[in-house]
Short mmCIF file of C-alpha atoms in Angstrom, two decimals:
data_model
loop_
_atom_site.label_atom_id
_atom_site.label_comp_id
_atom_site.label_asym_id
_atom_site.label_seq_id
_atom_site.Cartn_x
_atom_site.Cartn_y
_atom_site.Cartn_z
CA MET A 7 0.37 0.32 0.24
CA VAL A 8 1.53 3.12 -0.65
CA GLU A 9 1.37 6.14 1.33
CA THR A 10 -0.05 9.57 0.13
CA SER A 11 1.06 12.86 0.35
CA GLY A 12 -1.92 13.87 2.47
CA GLY A 13 -1.76 11.10 4.78
CA ARG A 14 1.86 11.41 5.65
CA TRP A 15 1.13 15.40 6.45
CA SER A 16 -1.75 14.68 9.02
CA ARG A 17 0.16 12.29 10.93
CA LEU A 18 2.68 14.79 11.19
CA HIS A 19 0.04 17.49 11.67
CA LEU A 20 -1.10 15.85 14.59
CA LEU A 21 2.54 14.69 16.33
CA HIS A 22 2.92 18.40 16.47
CA GLY A 23 -0.46 18.16 18.51
CA GLN A 24 1.07 16.20 20.28
CA ARG A 25 4.31 17.80 21.32
CA ARG A 26 2.23 20.97 21.60
CA GLY A 27 0.16 19.07 24.32
CA VAL A 28 3.55 17.45 26.30
CA ALA A 29 5.59 20.72 27.03
CA ALA A 30 1.80 22.89 28.05
CA PHE A 31 1.54 19.70 30.33
CA LEU A 32 4.92 20.26 32.27
CA ALA A 33 4.74 24.31 31.41
CA ALA A 34 1.70 23.76 34.18
CA ASN A 35 3.28 20.95 36.89
CA LYS A 36 6.74 22.59 36.32
CA THR A 37 6.33 21.32 40.33
CA LEU A 38 4.94 18.34 40.61
CA LEU A 39 7.36 17.27 38.12
CA ALA A 40 10.02 18.37 40.53
CA ALA A 41 9.27 16.79 43.09
CA VAL A 42 9.50 13.88 41.66
CA TRP A 43 12.64 14.21 39.81
CA VAL A 44 14.15 14.27 42.82
CA ALA A 45 11.83 11.69 44.03
CA GLY A 46 13.54 9.21 40.93
CA PHE A 47 16.98 10.70 41.43
CA THR A 48 17.27 9.33 45.76
CA LEU A 49 15.47 6.09 44.68
CA VAL A 50 18.79 5.86 42.14
CA PHE A 51 21.35 7.51 44.61
CA LEU A 52 20.10 4.81 47.41
CA TRP A 53 20.54 1.90 45.16
CA GLN A 54 23.53 2.80 44.19
CA SER A 55 25.40 4.32 47.34
CA THR A 56 23.91 2.93 50.80
CA SER A 57 24.60 -0.50 52.15
CA VAL A 58 22.17 -3.14 51.87
CA LEU A 59 20.76 -5.04 54.12
CA VAL A 60 21.63 -9.17 53.37
CA ARG A 61 21.55 -12.17 55.23
CA GLY A 62 25.22 -13.49 55.37
CA GLY A 63 28.28 -12.35 57.84
CA ALA A 64 27.59 -12.87 60.97
CA GLY A 65 23.91 -12.79 61.43
CA LEU A 66 22.56 -9.34 59.49
CA GLY A 67 25.85 -7.62 58.28
CA LEU A 68 25.82 -4.82 55.33
CA ARG A 69 27.11 -5.53 51.65
CA SER A 70 29.13 -2.80 50.82
CA ALA A 71 28.81 -0.25 47.77
CA SER A 72 31.31 -2.26 46.00
CA TRP A 73 29.57 -5.23 45.12
CA ARG A 74 27.73 -6.35 41.66
CA PRO A 75 24.29 -7.86 41.05
CA PRO A 76 24.89 -11.27 39.41
CA PRO A 77 24.66 -11.43 35.94
CA ARG A 78 20.60 -13.16 34.53
CA LEU A 79 21.53 -16.37 32.76
CA ARG A 80 18.29 -18.12 32.69
CA PRO A 81 15.38 -17.41 31.92
CA GLY A 82 14.16 -17.73 35.79
CA ALA A 83 16.46 -16.57 38.57
CA TYR A 84 16.12 -17.20 42.79
CA ASN A 85 18.11 -15.66 45.66
CA LEU A 86 18.94 -18.62 47.88
CA THR A 87 17.87 -16.50 50.84
CA ASP A 88 13.86 -17.21 49.16
CA PHE A 89 14.40 -20.77 50.10
CA GLY A 90 15.55 -19.50 54.03
CA GLY A 91 18.67 -19.21 53.45
CA VAL A 92 21.33 -17.67 56.19
CA GLY A 93 24.09 -17.30 55.59
CA ASP A 94 26.29 -16.86 59.05
CA GLY A 95 28.30 -20.50 58.61
CA ARG A 96 27.06 -21.31 61.67
CA THR A 97 23.13 -22.21 59.94
CA LEU A 98 22.63 -24.89 58.07
CA ASN A 99 21.24 -24.36 54.73
CA THR A 100 20.78 -28.50 53.13
CA GLN A 101 16.76 -27.35 52.93
CA ALA A 102 17.27 -24.11 51.49
CA PHE A 103 19.69 -25.36 48.96
CA GLU A 104 17.08 -28.99 47.93
CA ARG A 105 14.51 -26.37 48.18
CA ALA A 106 16.56 -22.86 45.73
CA VAL A 107 17.57 -26.85 42.99
CA GLU A 108 13.60 -28.35 42.98
CA ALA A 109 12.10 -24.79 41.47
CA ILE A 110 14.99 -24.21 39.04
CA ALA A 111 14.07 -27.82 38.48
CA ALA A 112 10.52 -26.97 37.67
CA LEU A 113 11.67 -23.85 35.38
CA ALA A 114 13.82 -27.95 33.08
CA ASP A 115 11.17 -25.95 30.36
CA ARG A 116 11.56 -22.93 30.38
CA GLY A 117 15.47 -23.12 29.95
CA GLY A 118 16.41 -23.94 33.94
CA GLY A 119 17.68 -21.60 36.15
CA GLN A 120 19.87 -20.01 38.30
CA LEU A 121 20.70 -19.97 41.43
CA ASN A 122 22.65 -17.41 43.48
CA VAL A 123 23.87 -17.57 46.67
CA PRO A 124 25.17 -13.71 48.13
CA PRO A 125 27.64 -12.88 50.42
CA GLY A 126 28.60 -15.42 53.23
CA ARG A 127 28.72 -18.79 54.13
CA TRP A 128 26.65 -20.88 53.56
CA LEU A 129 27.07 -23.66 55.69
CA THR A 130 25.19 -26.75 54.17
CA ALA A 131 25.32 -31.05 53.76
CA PRO A 132 25.90 -32.40 51.03
CA PHE A 133 23.41 -31.95 48.03
CA ASN A 134 22.81 -32.32 44.37
CA LEU A 135 21.65 -30.17 41.30
CA THR A 136 19.62 -30.46 38.37
CA SER A 137 20.44 -30.26 34.31
CA HIS A 138 19.54 -26.08 33.16
CA MET A 139 20.31 -24.64 36.09
CA THR A 140 23.40 -22.43 36.91
CA LEU A 141 24.91 -21.98 40.36
CA PHE A 142 26.33 -17.94 40.87
CA LEU A 143 28.57 -17.50 44.13
CA ALA A 144 28.31 -13.70 44.67
CA GLU A 145 32.06 -12.34 45.50
CA GLY A 146 32.87 -12.33 49.51
CA ALA A 147 30.33 -15.99 49.03
CA GLU A 148 31.83 -19.88 50.61
CA ILE A 149 29.91 -22.87 50.62
CA LEU A 150 30.96 -24.56 53.15
CA GLY A 151 31.11 -27.95 54.31
CA ILE A 152 29.71 -29.48 57.59
CA THR A 153 32.71 -30.91 59.13
CA ASP A 154 30.39 -33.38 60.82
CA GLU A 155 30.53 -37.69 58.54
CA LYS A 156 27.34 -38.25 59.86
CA TYR A 157 25.00 -35.50 57.95
CA TRP A 158 27.21 -36.93 54.00
CA THR A 159 25.00 -39.67 52.38
CA LEU A 160 26.89 -43.04 51.36
CA MET A 161 27.34 -43.68 47.23
CA PRO A 162 27.50 -46.71 45.68
CA ALA A 163 31.87 -47.65 44.64
CA LEU A 164 32.23 -46.28 41.28
CA PRO A 165 31.67 -48.84 38.25
CA SER A 166 35.07 -48.62 37.17
CA TYR A 167 37.00 -48.55 40.26
CA GLY A 168 35.51 -51.75 42.25
CA TYR A 169 34.86 -50.60 46.09
CA GLY A 170 35.41 -46.90 47.43
CA ARG A 171 39.40 -45.96 46.67
CA GLU A 172 40.60 -46.02 49.64
CA ARG A 173 38.36 -48.42 51.70
CA LYS A 174 36.13 -51.37 50.29
CA GLY A 175 32.38 -51.38 50.67
CA PRO A 176 30.42 -47.57 50.05
CA ARG A 177 32.24 -44.35 49.76
CA TYR A 178 31.44 -41.08 50.58
CA GLY A 179 28.90 -38.18 48.39
CA SER A 180 30.01 -35.51 46.93
CA LEU A 181 29.74 -32.10 48.73
CA ILE A 182 28.08 -30.57 45.66
CA HIS A 183 26.78 -33.90 43.15
CA GLY A 184 24.67 -34.01 39.45
CA GLN A 185 24.14 -37.82 38.01
CA ASN A 186 22.64 -38.11 34.49
CA LEU A 187 22.78 -33.76 34.14
CA LYS A 188 22.63 -31.39 31.23
CA ASP A 189 23.74 -27.86 31.00
CA VAL A 190 24.90 -27.27 34.34
CA VAL A 191 27.56 -24.29 35.22
CA ILE A 192 29.24 -23.49 38.05
CA THR A 193 30.61 -20.28 38.10
CA GLY A 194 30.29 -16.28 40.01
CA TYR A 195 32.09 -13.82 40.45
CA ASN A 196 34.25 -15.08 42.03
CA GLY A 197 33.40 -17.48 45.11
CA SER A 198 34.12 -20.42 46.56
CA ILE A 199 33.08 -23.58 47.98
CA ASN A 200 35.42 -25.15 51.21
CA GLY A 201 35.03 -28.86 51.91
CA GLN A 202 36.59 -27.64 55.76
CA GLY A 203 38.65 -30.60 54.43
CA GLU A 204 41.03 -30.77 58.21
CA VAL A 205 38.80 -33.13 59.94
CA TRP A 206 37.94 -35.46 56.96
CA TRP A 207 42.11 -36.03 56.12
CA LEU A 208 43.04 -35.32 60.75
CA LYS A 209 40.63 -39.42 60.05
CA HIS A 210 42.47 -40.82 58.11
CA ARG A 211 45.20 -40.20 58.79
CA ARG A 212 44.92 -41.81 61.85
CA ARG A 213 42.37 -44.38 60.09
CA MET A 214 39.01 -43.46 61.74
CA LEU A 215 36.63 -43.35 58.85
CA LYS A 216 35.92 -46.83 57.74
CA ASN A 217 34.57 -45.67 53.78
CA THR A 218 36.60 -43.28 51.47
CA ARG A 219 36.66 -39.99 51.88
CA PRO A 220 34.45 -37.36 49.59
CA PRO A 221 34.87 -35.62 46.45
CA LEU A 222 33.94 -31.78 47.10
CA VAL A 223 32.21 -31.52 43.32
CA GLN A 224 31.41 -34.52 41.22
CA LEU A 225 29.52 -34.46 38.24
CA MET A 226 29.21 -38.17 37.33
CA TRP A 227 27.09 -39.78 33.74
CA SER A 228 26.77 -36.00 33.08
CA SER A 229 27.28 -33.75 29.78
CA ASP A 230 26.96 -29.93 28.30
CA ILE A 231 29.21 -29.23 31.91
CA ILE A 232 31.24 -25.05 32.69
CA VAL A 233 33.58 -24.80 35.82
CA THR A 234 34.26 -21.34 35.78
CA ASN A 235 35.51 -18.21 37.09
CA ILE A 236 35.56 -19.47 41.09
CA THR A 237 37.51 -20.86 43.91
CA LEU A 238 37.30 -24.70 45.31
CA ARG A 239 39.41 -25.34 48.08
CA ASN A 240 40.44 -27.67 50.74
CA SER A 241 38.29 -30.57 49.12
CA PRO A 242 38.04 -33.76 51.74
CA PHE A 243 39.03 -35.40 49.19
CA TRP A 244 39.83 -34.59 45.01
CA HIS A 245 38.11 -31.01 44.78
CA PHE A 246 36.65 -31.63 40.91
CA HIS A 247 35.54 -35.27 39.89
CA PRO A 248 34.00 -35.35 36.47
CA TYR A 249 32.99 -38.74 35.86
CA ASP A 250 32.52 -40.42 32.91
CA CYS A 251 30.75 -37.01 31.37
CA THR A 252 31.35 -35.17 28.13
CA ASN A 253 32.00 -32.15 26.35
CA VAL A 254 33.51 -30.46 29.74
CA THR A 255 35.17 -26.96 30.29
CA VAL A 256 37.05 -25.85 33.06
CA SER A 257 37.68 -22.44 33.31
CA ASN A 258 40.32 -19.80 35.54
CA VAL A 259 39.32 -21.44 38.36
CA THR A 260 41.52 -21.37 41.95
CA ILE A 261 41.78 -24.75 43.42
CA LEU A 262 43.68 -24.31 46.99
CA ALA A 263 45.12 -26.95 50.31
CA PRO A 264 47.78 -27.57 51.68
CA VAL A 265 50.91 -28.25 50.19
CA SER A 266 51.31 -30.66 52.53
CA GLY A 267 49.37 -33.52 54.93
CA ALA A 268 46.24 -32.87 52.40
CA PRO A 269 46.55 -36.19 51.19
CA ASN A 270 44.51 -37.36 47.94
CA THR A 271 43.17 -33.96 48.24
CA ASP A 272 43.92 -33.41 43.93
CA GLY A 273 42.95 -30.33 42.22
CA ILE A 274 40.86 -31.39 39.07
CA ASP A 275 40.10 -35.29 37.37
CA PRO A 276 38.89 -35.17 34.81
CA ASP A 277 37.97 -39.51 34.81
CA SER A 278 36.27 -41.97 31.64
CA CYS A 279 35.68 -38.52 30.12
CA GLN A 280 36.02 -36.92 26.62
CA ASP A 281 35.42 -33.24 25.10
CA VAL A 282 37.90 -32.09 27.85
CA LEU A 283 38.94 -27.79 28.60
CA ILE A 284 40.82 -27.12 31.61
CA GLU A 285 42.43 -23.47 31.27
CA ASN A 286 42.99 -20.32 32.66
CA CYS A 287 43.81 -22.01 35.86
CA TYR A 288 45.66 -22.05 39.18
CA ILE A 289 46.26 -25.14 41.04
CA SER A 290 48.26 -25.89 44.67
CA VAL A 291 46.67 -29.11 46.29
CA GLY A 292 48.78 -31.50 47.76
CA ASP A 293 48.17 -33.96 45.40
CA ASP A 294 48.46 -34.08 42.17
CA ALA A 295 47.54 -30.85 40.56
CA ILE A 296 45.08 -32.40 37.80
CA ALA A 297 44.84 -36.03 36.99
CA VAL A 298 43.27 -37.70 33.60
CA LYS A 299 41.97 -41.65 34.44
CA SER A 300 39.56 -43.43 33.35
CA GLY A 301 39.02 -45.98 35.86
CA TRP A 302 41.09 -48.99 37.74
CA ASP A 303 42.20 -52.61 36.81
CA GLN A 304 39.82 -55.58 36.17
CA TYR A 305 36.98 -52.87 36.99
CA GLY A 306 38.42 -50.31 34.30
CA ILE A 307 38.78 -52.78 32.22
CA ALA A 308 34.92 -53.86 31.92
CA TYR A 309 33.53 -50.58 32.43
CA GLY A 310 35.31 -49.59 28.72
CA ARG A 311 35.84 -45.92 29.37
CA PRO A 312 38.35 -43.86 28.48
CA SER A 313 38.83 -41.06 28.63
CA SER A 314 39.65 -38.89 25.60
CA ASN A 315 39.84 -35.36 24.01
CA ILE A 316 41.11 -33.39 26.94
CA LEU A 317 43.17 -29.84 25.68
CA ILE A 318 44.77 -28.70 29.10
CA ARG A 319 46.73 -25.26 28.63
CA ASN A 320 47.40 -21.73 30.20
CA VAL A 321 47.37 -23.60 33.17
CA ALA A 322 50.23 -21.87 36.42
CA VAL A 323 50.73 -25.63 38.78
CA ARG A 324 52.13 -27.13 42.20
CA SER A 325 51.92 -30.69 43.19
CA LEU A 326 55.44 -30.55 46.63
CA VAL A 327 54.21 -34.48 47.12
CA SER A 328 52.74 -35.44 44.38
CA ALA A 329 52.56 -33.95 40.17
CA GLY A 330 51.67 -31.73 38.51
CA ILE A 331 49.88 -32.83 36.24
CA SER A 332 49.58 -36.55 35.92
CA ILE A 333 48.33 -39.12 33.49
CA GLY A 334 47.16 -42.49 35.36
CA SER A 335 47.82 -44.30 37.74
CA GLU A 336 44.18 -46.18 36.91
CA MET A 337 43.72 -46.06 33.34
CA SER A 338 42.98 -49.13 33.00
CA GLY A 339 39.95 -47.97 29.93
CA GLY A 340 42.25 -45.70 27.89
CA VAL A 341 43.56 -42.28 27.76
CA ALA A 342 43.60 -40.86 24.49
CA ASN A 343 43.69 -37.57 23.15
CA VAL A 344 45.64 -35.78 25.88
CA THR A 345 46.77 -31.97 25.40
CA VAL A 346 49.21 -30.47 27.73
CA GLU A 347 50.40 -27.31 26.04
CA ASN A 348 51.79 -24.11 27.79
CA VAL A 349 52.37 -25.06 31.03
CA ARG A 350 54.28 -23.47 34.49
CA ILE A 351 54.91 -25.79 37.37
CA TRP A 352 56.25 -24.47 39.82
CA ASP A 353 57.83 -25.99 43.37
CA SER A 354 57.10 -30.08 43.31
CA ARG A 355 58.27 -33.12 43.29
CA ARG A 356 56.95 -33.96 40.14
CA GLY A 357 56.77 -32.03 36.70
CA VAL A 358 54.64 -34.43 34.70
CA ARG A 359 54.50 -37.93 34.38
CA ILE A 360 52.85 -41.29 33.78
CA LYS A 361 52.04 -44.11 35.77
CA THR A 362 50.63 -46.92 35.21
CA ALA A 363 50.97 -50.75 36.72
CA THR A 364 50.47 -54.68 35.14
CA GLY A 365 47.25 -55.70 35.73
CA ARG A 366 45.86 -52.36 34.24
CA GLY A 367 45.42 -53.57 30.92
CA GLY A 368 44.41 -50.02 28.83
CA TYR A 369 45.91 -47.46 26.66
CA ILE A 370 48.16 -44.43 27.18
CA ARG A 371 48.86 -42.47 23.32
CA ASN A 372 48.93 -39.65 21.39
CA ILE A 373 49.56 -36.93 23.97
CA SER A 374 51.44 -34.12 23.73
CA TYR A 375 53.27 -32.24 25.85
CA ARG A 376 54.81 -28.47 24.57
CA ASN A 377 56.15 -25.45 26.09
CA ILE A 378 56.45 -26.90 29.60
CA THR A 379 58.60 -25.12 32.15
CA PHE A 380 59.50 -25.70 34.91
CA ASP A 381 60.08 -23.72 38.60
CA ASN A 382 61.90 -25.55 41.23
CA VAL A 383 61.10 -29.38 40.43
CA ARG A 384 62.64 -32.28 41.89
CA ALA A 385 61.94 -34.93 38.19
CA GLY A 386 60.88 -33.08 35.61
CA ILE A 387 59.35 -35.82 33.03
CA VAL A 388 58.71 -39.06 34.19
CA ILE A 389 57.46 -41.59 32.53
CA LYS A 390 56.68 -44.84 35.35
CA VAL A 391 55.59 -48.57 34.55
CA ASP A 392 54.78 -50.46 38.06
CA TYR A 393 53.36 -48.05 40.67
CA ASN A 394 51.44 -51.23 41.89
CA GLU A 395 48.28 -49.90 44.05
CA HIS A 396 45.55 -52.39 42.95
CA ALA A 397 41.94 -52.74 43.65
CA ASP A 398 41.95 -56.04 45.30
CA ASP A 399 44.41 -59.93 43.74
CA GLY A 400 42.09 -60.27 41.81
CA TYR A 401 42.96 -57.87 38.57
CA ASP A 402 44.55 -59.54 35.61
CA ARG A 403 48.07 -60.35 36.02
CA ASN A 404 48.33 -60.06 32.01
CA ALA A 405 47.35 -57.01 31.19
CA PHE A 406 49.45 -54.95 29.91
CA PRO A 407 49.40 -50.99 29.38
CA ASP A 408 50.02 -50.10 25.73
CA ILE A 409 52.23 -46.50 26.22
CA THR A 410 52.09 -45.26 22.41
CA GLY A 411 53.04 -41.67 20.40
CA ILE A 412 54.09 -39.84 23.45
CA SER A 413 56.07 -35.52 22.12
CA PHE A 414 58.13 -33.86 24.87
CA LYS A 415 58.19 -30.43 22.65
CA GLU A 416 59.90 -26.93 24.37
CA ILE A 417 60.47 -27.95 27.41
CA HIS A 418 62.60 -25.61 29.87
CA GLY A 419 63.23 -24.71 32.78
CA TRP A 420 65.71 -24.29 36.16
CA GLY A 421 66.08 -26.17 39.13
CA VAL A 422 65.37 -30.09 38.33
CA ARG A 423 67.10 -31.61 39.95
CA VAL A 424 66.47 -34.93 37.04
CA PRO A 425 64.91 -33.83 34.11
CA VAL A 426 63.34 -37.73 33.07
CA ARG A 427 63.16 -40.66 34.25
CA ALA A 428 60.74 -42.61 31.67
CA HIS A 429 62.44 -46.71 33.07
CA GLY A 430 59.43 -49.19 31.55
CA SER A 431 59.95 -53.00 31.46
CA ASN A 432 60.71 -56.25 29.11
CA ILE A 433 56.36 -56.49 28.74
CA ILE A 434 55.22 -52.46 29.48
CA PRO A 435 58.22 -50.57 27.51
CA ILE A 436 57.69 -47.62 26.17
CA LYS A 437 56.84 -46.84 22.39
CA ASP A 438 57.47 -43.64 20.04
CA VAL A 439 58.71 -41.15 22.16
CA THR A 440 59.74 -37.50 20.91
CA PHE A 441 62.01 -34.97 22.65
CA GLN A 442 63.04 -31.39 20.66
CA ASP A 443 63.81 -28.61 21.55
CA MET A 444 64.45 -29.09 25.13
CA SER A 445 66.97 -27.08 27.67
CA VAL A 446 66.03 -27.96 30.99
CA GLY A 447 68.53 -26.42 33.79
CA ILE A 448 69.85 -28.70 36.22
CA SER A 449 70.18 -28.80 39.93
CA TYR A 450 73.76 -31.01 40.18
CA LYS A 451 75.70 -32.97 39.13
CA LYS A 452 75.21 -36.47 37.93
CA LYS A 453 76.32 -39.60 36.05
CA HIS A 454 72.53 -40.46 34.48
CA ILE A 455 70.40 -37.13 35.03
CA PHE A 456 68.61 -38.03 31.69
CA GLN A 457 67.45 -41.76 32.62
CA CYS A 458 65.78 -43.59 30.58
CA SER A 459 65.46 -47.98 29.83
CA TYR A 460 62.63 -50.13 27.88
CA ILE A 461 62.23 -46.63 26.28
CA GLU A 462 62.33 -46.96 22.12
CA GLY A 463 61.97 -42.99 20.07
CA ARG A 464 63.84 -40.33 19.19
CA VAL A 465 65.93 -36.80 20.10
CA ILE A 466 65.30 -34.05 17.76
CA GLY A 467 67.83 -31.70 17.23
CA SER A 468 69.00 -29.04 20.62
CA VAL A 469 68.16 -30.82 24.16
CA PHE A 470 69.92 -30.46 26.82
CA PRO A 471 71.00 -32.17 29.20
CA LYS A 472 72.80 -34.82 27.47
CA PRO A 473 70.17 -37.55 26.69
CA CYS A 474 70.03 -41.69 26.79
CA GLU A 475 71.41 -43.48 24.40
CA ASN A 476 67.94 -45.41 23.87
CA LEU A 477 66.16 -43.21 21.88
CA ASP A 478 67.88 -42.72 17.66
CA VAL A 479 69.43 -38.86 17.55
CA TYR A 480 68.31 -36.60 14.50
CA ASP A 481 69.11 -33.12 13.62
CA GLU A 482 66.89 -29.71 13.09
CA GLN A 483 65.34 -31.82 9.97
CA TRP A 484 65.01 -34.10 11.37
CA GLN A 485 67.60 -36.55 9.43
CA LEU A 486 69.23 -39.27 11.69
CA VAL A 487 72.46 -38.26 13.26
CA LYS A 488 72.97 -41.53 15.38
CA ARG A 489 70.43 -45.05 16.18
CA ALA A 490 69.76 -46.13 19.06
CA ALA A 491 71.97 -48.97 20.98
CA ILE A 492 69.78 -50.98 22.83
CA LEU A 493 70.28 -49.62 26.56
CA ASN A 494 67.33 -51.42 28.94
CA SER A 495 69.15 -49.88 32.55
CA THR A 496 70.07 -47.52 33.94
CA GLU A 497 71.88 -45.74 37.26
CA VAL A 498 67.61 -45.36 38.53
CA ASP A 499 67.28 -41.93 41.37
CA TYR A 500 64.60 -43.12 43.67
CA ASP A 501 64.83 -40.42 45.47
CA ILE A 502 62.50 -38.62 43.77
#
């Protein structure tokens, strides 16, 4: 339909009349409008500048003017206080969390919901998440795990482990848990989840626990998981344990536990998981900072779920008693296609480690390490095939793991006691290993500081210190310079 010029003129005339009417109204009601403007400005000023009373801290506290409201990441959003939560560090908030999760579960068909945890210390027993849920921790928010073990639910052993991992029988479930979920986000303004693990560590050392200690966060048989912009600390056991999950992202996460006296407090343990990204994290804990796993001995072989397609990048990690980044030792379902790049490992017993044993079965294939920096690390690269810790005596003595296709490139550092210790065996040889562009400053003189046995592979270009003679030597153009000597034992520094 074409509009005539007369129609446009009539519309413009009407609009002009409306504007004159508005001007007349403003002129006649200046006092009223001024009062409304002052009231509105005052309300906005008070909203932005004054402290708002909240349930948090010790009883009712004050929220600072710098407090940032959480972004709305889901169609529906709730505050924990809407369900009776009290963030005083003493009140038990388990029912508040459970009621909030139930309300969010009802929103699944509409895109899910978001639970905002405000500033405060929110004591709770274990609780479950639901699909299509975002758990958002405000700056200054801390979820605290209750230390009394009677509040912690016992769960069946993981099928790929056979029993709890530390004790036979059931295991304690995690503080924050989920099974068969989809689309779960745990994020915030660097709020924290604190397992208050000190009591658990003490009881473990004194052998007072009848069941395996609980992880801090464990999601099982789930997909599309994001954990970002939070701090995890002082887990009773492993901090974040995704089990048989797909499409998992962990980004900008800090994980902290004492570097000694906090046993088995691994940082991130992807276990029988596919398509995993771990990036931009800082981890300092009492065991492996990151450990890729896939089940234990005959139980892991029977379960048969590998960990694969895993990228670990841009992380700084520390492990005074174990390793910065490990594969195994529980790897019976197989581990393949893992890339570790742009990593700094400092003040640690070991840098990167692959560990397995007879009885594990499975495989470790296509593992790439690039741009790894060691800073005051006792043993830089460790491959160990006699890690003889078993679920029980029922493991298969003829289940030999296959280790092949391991690449180390751009490996640098200083203050390293033994740069490489890679010992296979006549029944578990280490095959197709590459060292390229390696220069590691050593902390003391020793004849065999590049230790290896039952290993096949190559050295390309400049590698310092002098590599063992078990490896072929190539120049930078991949031209063969020297064939390997067949040496299957070297001096071993068992103190690392």
